[in-house]
Coordinates of C-alpha atoms and ligand atoms in Angstrom, one line a residue:
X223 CA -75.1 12.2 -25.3
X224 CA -71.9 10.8 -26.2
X225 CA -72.1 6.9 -27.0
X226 CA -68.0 6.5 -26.1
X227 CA -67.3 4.7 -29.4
X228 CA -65.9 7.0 -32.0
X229 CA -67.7 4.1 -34.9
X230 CA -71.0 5.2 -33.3
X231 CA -70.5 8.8 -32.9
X232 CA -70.3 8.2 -36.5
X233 CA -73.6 6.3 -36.5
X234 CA -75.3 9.7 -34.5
X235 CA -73.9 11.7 -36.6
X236 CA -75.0 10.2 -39.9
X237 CA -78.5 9.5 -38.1
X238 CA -79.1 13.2 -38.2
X239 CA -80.0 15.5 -35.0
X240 CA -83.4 13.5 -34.1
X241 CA -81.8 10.1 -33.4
X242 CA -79.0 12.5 -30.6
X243 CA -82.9 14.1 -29.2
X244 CA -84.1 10.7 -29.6
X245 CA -81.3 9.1 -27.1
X246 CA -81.6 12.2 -24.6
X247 CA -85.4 11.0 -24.3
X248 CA -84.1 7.9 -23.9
X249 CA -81.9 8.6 -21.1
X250 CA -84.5 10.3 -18.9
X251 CA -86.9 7.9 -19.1
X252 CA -84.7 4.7 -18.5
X253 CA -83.9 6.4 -15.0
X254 CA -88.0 7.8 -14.3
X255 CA -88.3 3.9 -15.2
X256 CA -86.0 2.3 -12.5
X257 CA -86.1 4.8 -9.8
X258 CA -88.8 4.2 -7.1
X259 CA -89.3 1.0 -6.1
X260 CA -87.7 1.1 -3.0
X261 CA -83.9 1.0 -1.7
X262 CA -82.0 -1.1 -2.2
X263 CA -83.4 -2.1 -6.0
X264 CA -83.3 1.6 -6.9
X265 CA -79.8 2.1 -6.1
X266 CA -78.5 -1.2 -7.3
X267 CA -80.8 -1.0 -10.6
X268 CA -79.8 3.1 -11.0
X269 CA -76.0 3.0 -10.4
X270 CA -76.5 -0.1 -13.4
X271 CA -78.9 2.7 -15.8
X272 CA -75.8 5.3 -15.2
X273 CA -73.0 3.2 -15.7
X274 CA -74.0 4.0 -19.0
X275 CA -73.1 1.1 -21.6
X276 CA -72.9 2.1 -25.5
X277 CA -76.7 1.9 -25.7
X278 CA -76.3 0.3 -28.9
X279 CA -79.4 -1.3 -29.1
X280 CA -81.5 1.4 -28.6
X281 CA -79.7 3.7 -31.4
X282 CA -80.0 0.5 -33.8
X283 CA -84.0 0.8 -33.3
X284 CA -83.9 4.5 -33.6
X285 CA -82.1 4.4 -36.7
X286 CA -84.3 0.9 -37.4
X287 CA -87.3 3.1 -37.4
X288 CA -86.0 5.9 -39.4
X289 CA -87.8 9.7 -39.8
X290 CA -91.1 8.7 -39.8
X291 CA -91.2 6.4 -37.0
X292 CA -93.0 7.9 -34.1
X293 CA -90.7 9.3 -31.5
X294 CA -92.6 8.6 -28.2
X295 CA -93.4 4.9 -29.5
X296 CA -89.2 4.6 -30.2
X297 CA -88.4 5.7 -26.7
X298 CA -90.7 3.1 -24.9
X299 CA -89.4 0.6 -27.5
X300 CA -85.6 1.3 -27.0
X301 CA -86.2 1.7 -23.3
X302 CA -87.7 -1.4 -23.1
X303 CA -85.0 -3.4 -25.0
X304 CA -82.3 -1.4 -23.0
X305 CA -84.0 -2.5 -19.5
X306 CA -84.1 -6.4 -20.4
X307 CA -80.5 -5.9 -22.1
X308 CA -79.4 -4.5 -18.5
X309 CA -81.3 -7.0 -16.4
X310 CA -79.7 -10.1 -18.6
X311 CA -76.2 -8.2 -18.1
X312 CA -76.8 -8.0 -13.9
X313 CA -77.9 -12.1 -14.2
X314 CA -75.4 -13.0 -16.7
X315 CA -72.6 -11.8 -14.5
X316 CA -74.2 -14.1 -11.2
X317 CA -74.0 -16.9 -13.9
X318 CA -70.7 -15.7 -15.3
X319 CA -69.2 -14.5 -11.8
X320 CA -67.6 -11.3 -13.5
X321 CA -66.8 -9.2 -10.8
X322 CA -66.5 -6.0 -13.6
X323 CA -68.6 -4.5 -15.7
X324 CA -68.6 -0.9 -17.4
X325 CA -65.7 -0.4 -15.6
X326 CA -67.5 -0.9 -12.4
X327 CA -68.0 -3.3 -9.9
X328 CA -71.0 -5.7 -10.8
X329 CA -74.5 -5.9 -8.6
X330 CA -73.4 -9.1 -7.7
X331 CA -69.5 -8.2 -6.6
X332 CA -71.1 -5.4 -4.9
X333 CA -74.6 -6.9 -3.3
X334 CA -74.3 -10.2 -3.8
X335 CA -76.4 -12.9 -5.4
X336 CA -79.9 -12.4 -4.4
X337 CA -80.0 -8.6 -4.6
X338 CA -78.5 -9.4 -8.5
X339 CA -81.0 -11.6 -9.0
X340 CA -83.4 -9.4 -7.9
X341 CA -82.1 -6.0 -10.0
X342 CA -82.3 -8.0 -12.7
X343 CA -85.7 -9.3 -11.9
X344 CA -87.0 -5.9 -11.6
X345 CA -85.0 -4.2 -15.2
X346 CA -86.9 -6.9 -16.1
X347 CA -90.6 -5.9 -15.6
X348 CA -90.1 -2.7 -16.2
X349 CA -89.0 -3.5 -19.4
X350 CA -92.7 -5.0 -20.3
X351 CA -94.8 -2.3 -18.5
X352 CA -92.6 0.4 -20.7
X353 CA -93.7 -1.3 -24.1
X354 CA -97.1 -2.1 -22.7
X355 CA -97.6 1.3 -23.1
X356 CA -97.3 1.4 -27.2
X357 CA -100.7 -0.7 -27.1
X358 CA -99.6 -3.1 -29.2
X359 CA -99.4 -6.8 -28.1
X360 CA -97.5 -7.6 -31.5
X361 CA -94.5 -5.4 -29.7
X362 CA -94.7 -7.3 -26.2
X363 CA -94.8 -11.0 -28.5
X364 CA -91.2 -9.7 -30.0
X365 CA -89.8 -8.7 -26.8
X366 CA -91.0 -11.6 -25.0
X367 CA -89.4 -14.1 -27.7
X368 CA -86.0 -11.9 -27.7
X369 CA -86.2 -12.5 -24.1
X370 CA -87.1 -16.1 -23.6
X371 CA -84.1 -16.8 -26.6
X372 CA -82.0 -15.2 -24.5
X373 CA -82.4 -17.4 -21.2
X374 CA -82.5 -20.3 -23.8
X375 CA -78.9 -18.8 -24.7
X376 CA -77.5 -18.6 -21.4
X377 CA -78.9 -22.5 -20.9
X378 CA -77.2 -23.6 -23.6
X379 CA -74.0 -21.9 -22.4
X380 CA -74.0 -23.4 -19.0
X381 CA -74.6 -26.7 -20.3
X382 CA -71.9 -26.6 -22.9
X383 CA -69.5 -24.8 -19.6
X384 CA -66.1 -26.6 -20.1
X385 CA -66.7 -29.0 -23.3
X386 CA -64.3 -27.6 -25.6
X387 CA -65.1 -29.6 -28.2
X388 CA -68.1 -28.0 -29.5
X389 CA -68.6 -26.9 -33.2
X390 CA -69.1 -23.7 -34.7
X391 CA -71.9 -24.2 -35.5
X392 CA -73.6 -24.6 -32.0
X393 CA -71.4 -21.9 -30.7
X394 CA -73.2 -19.6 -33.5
X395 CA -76.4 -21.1 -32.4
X396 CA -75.7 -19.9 -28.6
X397 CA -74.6 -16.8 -30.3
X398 CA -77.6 -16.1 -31.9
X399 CA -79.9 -17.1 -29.0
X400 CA -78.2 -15.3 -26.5
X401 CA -77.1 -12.2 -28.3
X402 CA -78.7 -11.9 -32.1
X403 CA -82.2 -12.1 -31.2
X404 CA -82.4 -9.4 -29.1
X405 CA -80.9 -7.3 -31.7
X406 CA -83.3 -8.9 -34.2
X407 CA -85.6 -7.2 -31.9
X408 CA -84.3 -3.9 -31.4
X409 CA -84.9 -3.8 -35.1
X410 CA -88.1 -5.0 -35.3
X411 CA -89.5 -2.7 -32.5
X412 CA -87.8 0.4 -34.3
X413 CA -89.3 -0.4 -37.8
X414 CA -92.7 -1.3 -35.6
X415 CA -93.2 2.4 -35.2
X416 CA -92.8 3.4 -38.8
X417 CA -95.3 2.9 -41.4
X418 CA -93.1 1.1 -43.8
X419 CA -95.2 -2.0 -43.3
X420 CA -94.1 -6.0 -42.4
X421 CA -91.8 -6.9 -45.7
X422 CA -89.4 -3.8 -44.6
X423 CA -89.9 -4.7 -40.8
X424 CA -88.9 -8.5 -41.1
X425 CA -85.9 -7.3 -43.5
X426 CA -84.6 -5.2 -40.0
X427 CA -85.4 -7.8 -38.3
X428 CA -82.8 -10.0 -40.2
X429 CA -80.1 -7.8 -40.2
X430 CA -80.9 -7.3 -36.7
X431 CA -80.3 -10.9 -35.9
X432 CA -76.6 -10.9 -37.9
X433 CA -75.1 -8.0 -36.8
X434 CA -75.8 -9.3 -33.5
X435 CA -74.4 -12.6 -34.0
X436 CA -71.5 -10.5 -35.4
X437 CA -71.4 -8.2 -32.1
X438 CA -71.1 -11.6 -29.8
X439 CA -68.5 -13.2 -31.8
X440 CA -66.2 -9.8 -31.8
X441 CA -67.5 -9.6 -28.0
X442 CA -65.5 -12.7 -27.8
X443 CA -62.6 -11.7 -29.3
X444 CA -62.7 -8.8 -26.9
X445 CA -62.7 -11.2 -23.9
X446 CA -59.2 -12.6 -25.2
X447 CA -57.2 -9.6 -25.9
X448 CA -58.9 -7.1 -23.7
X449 CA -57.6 -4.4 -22.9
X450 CA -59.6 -4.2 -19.7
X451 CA -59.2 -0.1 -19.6
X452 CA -60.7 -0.4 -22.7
X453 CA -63.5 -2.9 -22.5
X454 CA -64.4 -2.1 -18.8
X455 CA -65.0 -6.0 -18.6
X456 CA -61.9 -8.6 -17.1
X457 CA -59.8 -10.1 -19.5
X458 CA -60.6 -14.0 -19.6
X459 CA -63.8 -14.1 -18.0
X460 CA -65.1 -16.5 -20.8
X461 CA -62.0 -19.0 -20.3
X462 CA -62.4 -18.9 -16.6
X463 CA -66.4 -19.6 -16.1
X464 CA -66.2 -22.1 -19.3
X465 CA -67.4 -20.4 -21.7
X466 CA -65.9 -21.9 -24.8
X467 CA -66.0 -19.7 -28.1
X468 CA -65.0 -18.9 -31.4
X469 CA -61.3 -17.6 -30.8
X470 CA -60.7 -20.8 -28.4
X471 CA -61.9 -23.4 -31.1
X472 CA -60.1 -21.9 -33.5
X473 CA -56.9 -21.7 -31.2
X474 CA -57.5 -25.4 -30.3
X475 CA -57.1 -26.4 -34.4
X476 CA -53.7 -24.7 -34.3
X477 CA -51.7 -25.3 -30.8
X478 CA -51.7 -28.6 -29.2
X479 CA -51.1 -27.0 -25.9
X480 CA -54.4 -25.4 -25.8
X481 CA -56.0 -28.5 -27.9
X482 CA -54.8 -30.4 -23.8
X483 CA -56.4 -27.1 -22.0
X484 CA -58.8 -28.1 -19.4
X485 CA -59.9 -24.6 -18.1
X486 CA -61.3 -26.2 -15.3
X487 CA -58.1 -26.7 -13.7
X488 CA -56.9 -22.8 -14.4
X489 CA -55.6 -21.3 -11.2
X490 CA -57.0 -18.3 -11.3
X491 CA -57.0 -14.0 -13.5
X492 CA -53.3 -14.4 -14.3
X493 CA -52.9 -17.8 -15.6
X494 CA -56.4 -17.3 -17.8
X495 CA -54.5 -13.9 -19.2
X496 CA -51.8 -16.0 -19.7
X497 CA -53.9 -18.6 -21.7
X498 CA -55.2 -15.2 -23.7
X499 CA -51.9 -14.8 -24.9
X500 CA -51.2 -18.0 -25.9
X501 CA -54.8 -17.8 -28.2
X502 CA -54.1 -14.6 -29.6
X503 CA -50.5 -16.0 -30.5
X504 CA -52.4 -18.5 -32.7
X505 CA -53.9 -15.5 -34.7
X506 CA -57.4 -17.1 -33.6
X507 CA -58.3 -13.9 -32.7
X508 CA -58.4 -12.6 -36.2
X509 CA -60.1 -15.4 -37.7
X510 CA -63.1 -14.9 -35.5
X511 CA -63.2 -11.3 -35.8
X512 CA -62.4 -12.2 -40.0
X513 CA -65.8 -14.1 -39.4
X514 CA -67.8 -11.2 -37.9
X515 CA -66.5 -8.5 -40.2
X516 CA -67.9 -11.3 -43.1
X517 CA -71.5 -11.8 -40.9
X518 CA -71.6 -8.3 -41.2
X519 CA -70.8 -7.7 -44.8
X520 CA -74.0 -10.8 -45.6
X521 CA -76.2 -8.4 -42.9
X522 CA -75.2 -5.2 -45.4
X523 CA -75.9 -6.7 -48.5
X524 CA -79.2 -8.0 -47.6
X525 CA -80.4 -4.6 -46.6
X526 CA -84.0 -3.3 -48.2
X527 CA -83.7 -0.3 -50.0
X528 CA -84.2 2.3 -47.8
X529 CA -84.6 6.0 -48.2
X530 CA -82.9 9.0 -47.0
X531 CA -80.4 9.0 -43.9
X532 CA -81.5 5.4 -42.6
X533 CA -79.6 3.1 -45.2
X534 CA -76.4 5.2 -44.5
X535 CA -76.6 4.9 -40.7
X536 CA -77.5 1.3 -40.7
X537 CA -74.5 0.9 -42.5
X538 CA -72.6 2.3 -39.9
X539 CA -74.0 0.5 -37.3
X540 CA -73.1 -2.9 -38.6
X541 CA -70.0 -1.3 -39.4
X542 CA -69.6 -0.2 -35.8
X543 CA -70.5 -3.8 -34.1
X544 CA -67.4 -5.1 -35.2
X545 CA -64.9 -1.4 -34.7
X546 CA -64.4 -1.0 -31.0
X547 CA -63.3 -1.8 -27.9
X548 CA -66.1 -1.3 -25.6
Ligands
IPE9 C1 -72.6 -6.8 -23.6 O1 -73.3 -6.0 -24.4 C2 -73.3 -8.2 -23.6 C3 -73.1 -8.8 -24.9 C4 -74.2 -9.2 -25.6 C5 -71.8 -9.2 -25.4 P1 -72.8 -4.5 -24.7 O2 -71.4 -4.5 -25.0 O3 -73.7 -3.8 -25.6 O4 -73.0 -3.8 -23.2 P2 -73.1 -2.3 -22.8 O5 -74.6 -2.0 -22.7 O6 -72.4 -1.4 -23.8 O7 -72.4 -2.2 -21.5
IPE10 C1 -73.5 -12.0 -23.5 O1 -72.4 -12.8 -23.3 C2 -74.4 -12.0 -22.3 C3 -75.8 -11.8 -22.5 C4 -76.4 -11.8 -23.7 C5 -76.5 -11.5 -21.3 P1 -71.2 -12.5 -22.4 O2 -71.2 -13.2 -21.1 O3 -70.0 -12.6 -23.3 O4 -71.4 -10.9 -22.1 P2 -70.3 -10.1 -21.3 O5 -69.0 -10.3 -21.9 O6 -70.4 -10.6 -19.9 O7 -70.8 -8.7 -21.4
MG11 MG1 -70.7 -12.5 -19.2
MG12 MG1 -68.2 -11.5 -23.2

């Protein structure tokens, strides 16, 4: 298993060999998980399981649960989070209408909008049953509140679509609804199968919820300077569906040009990469991602004291969310 970014190659590596078994498992079950339930779901929901993605939330409950977590219990957990990450990234792009994704074409550029919504419907479901299975309704209560953040999230982004007046501060929120909690989750379902008790497991859960705040707003930046080859996502998706976010505000504050920008009336890719430039001209784009690598310095210094190989590879981790292009 190679996770395609070299900052979390350094995570595996530092995790030690149980967390690179750990992510094999991980594999095989998450296509046992979507495969028979008929054609066309099985393809659509398959070809989305093997475009890979950096599986990054299912290494940061690995690592979340450390050596003594129990290994069949972190695979359902990390499978679980996983599926409902990949059935929110199948909706998101019907809502977004991205036509990319992991360098591929998305369900919905390919099938259209009902067989999307149904993909996702069903990476969904299978997400619950998989957890179900760790007999533990605790587990399905954090899963189910990452999840129902996350469609608060995507609310909140659609109603905001176009205003480009709003504040940090409800961008972060959005952030943090959308993005952070599931992280928070990730976290929490890791440490969930190790006996270090609540204290330790609501600790993860907090730094959880920041570097995935700090993953969203570097997301963002990666929206503006792309490069697609790199991302596997368009450049400008955000400006062109109205999704207004850190680098833009902060670009707004410094040109007047884009303070008049009314994305609505954007003709199309070009001009949007064109409007990319003219943000990352206003060296917005290292502000925001300034502002992620500091979420992500409060996440590591609010870190429990933790034995042996976990502290280290968390480290990484929140390290990582912030170095890379994918
Ligand atoms: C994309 O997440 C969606 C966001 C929360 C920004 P990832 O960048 O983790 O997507 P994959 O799984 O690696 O494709
Ligand atoms: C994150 O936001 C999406 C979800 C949490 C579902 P984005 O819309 O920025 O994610 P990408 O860029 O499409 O991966
Ligand atoms: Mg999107
Ligand atoms: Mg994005």
């Amino acid at each position: 298993v190679s996770t395609a970014v070299p900052a979390l190659e350094a995570v595996v590596e530092a995790a030690g060999p149980r967390v690179r078994e750990l992510l094999e498992a991980l594999e095989r079950r998450l296509i046992e998980l979507v495969s028979g339930h008929g054609e066309p779901l099985a393809h659509h929901a398959g070809a989305t399981i093997a475009a890979g993605g950096k599986r990054l939330r299912p290494l940061t409950a690995f690592v979340a649960g450390g050596e003594h977590a129990d290994g069949e219990g972190l695979v359902r957990a990390a499978a679980a989070v996983e599926l409902v990450h990949s059935a929110t990234l199948v909706h998101d792009d019907v809502l977004d209408a991205a036509d990319l994704r992991r360098g591929r074409p998305t369900v919905v550029a390919s099938g259209g909008r009902e067989l999307a919504i149904a993909t996702g419907d069903l990476l969904f479901s299978r997400a619950f049953a998989e957890l179900a299975a760790n007999r533990d309704a605790g587990q399905l209560r954090v899963l189910s509140a990452a999840a129902s953040a996350l469609a608060r999230g995507e609310l909140l982004q659609r109603a905001d679509a176009f205003d480009a007046t709003i504040s940090v501060e409800r961008y972060l929120l959005r952030c943090e609804l959308k993005t952070a909690r599931l992280f928070e989750a990730a976290c929490q379902l890791g440490a969930a199968q190790a006996p270090d008790g609540e204290a330790v497991a609501r600790a993860l859960g907090r730094f959880g919820c920041r570097i995935g705040l700090a993953f969203q707003v570097l997301d963002d930046v990666l929206d503006v300077s792309g490069p697609a080859e790199r991302t596997g996502k368009r450049r400008g998706t955000d400006l062109l569906d109205g999704t207004v976010t850190l680098p833009l505000i902060l670009a707004r504050q410094r040109d007047p040009g884009l303070a008049r920008l009314d994305a609505r009336l954007l003709s199309g890719v070009d001009e949007a990469e064109r409007v990319c430039d003219a943000i990352a001209a206003t060296g917005a784009l290292e502000l925001a991602r300034g502002r992620a690598l500091e979420i992500v310095a409060a996440a590591k210094a609010d870190l429990p004291a933790l034995h042996g190989r976990r502290a280290s590879a968390l480290g990484l981790i929140a390290d990582g969310v912030v170095e890379r292009y994918a």
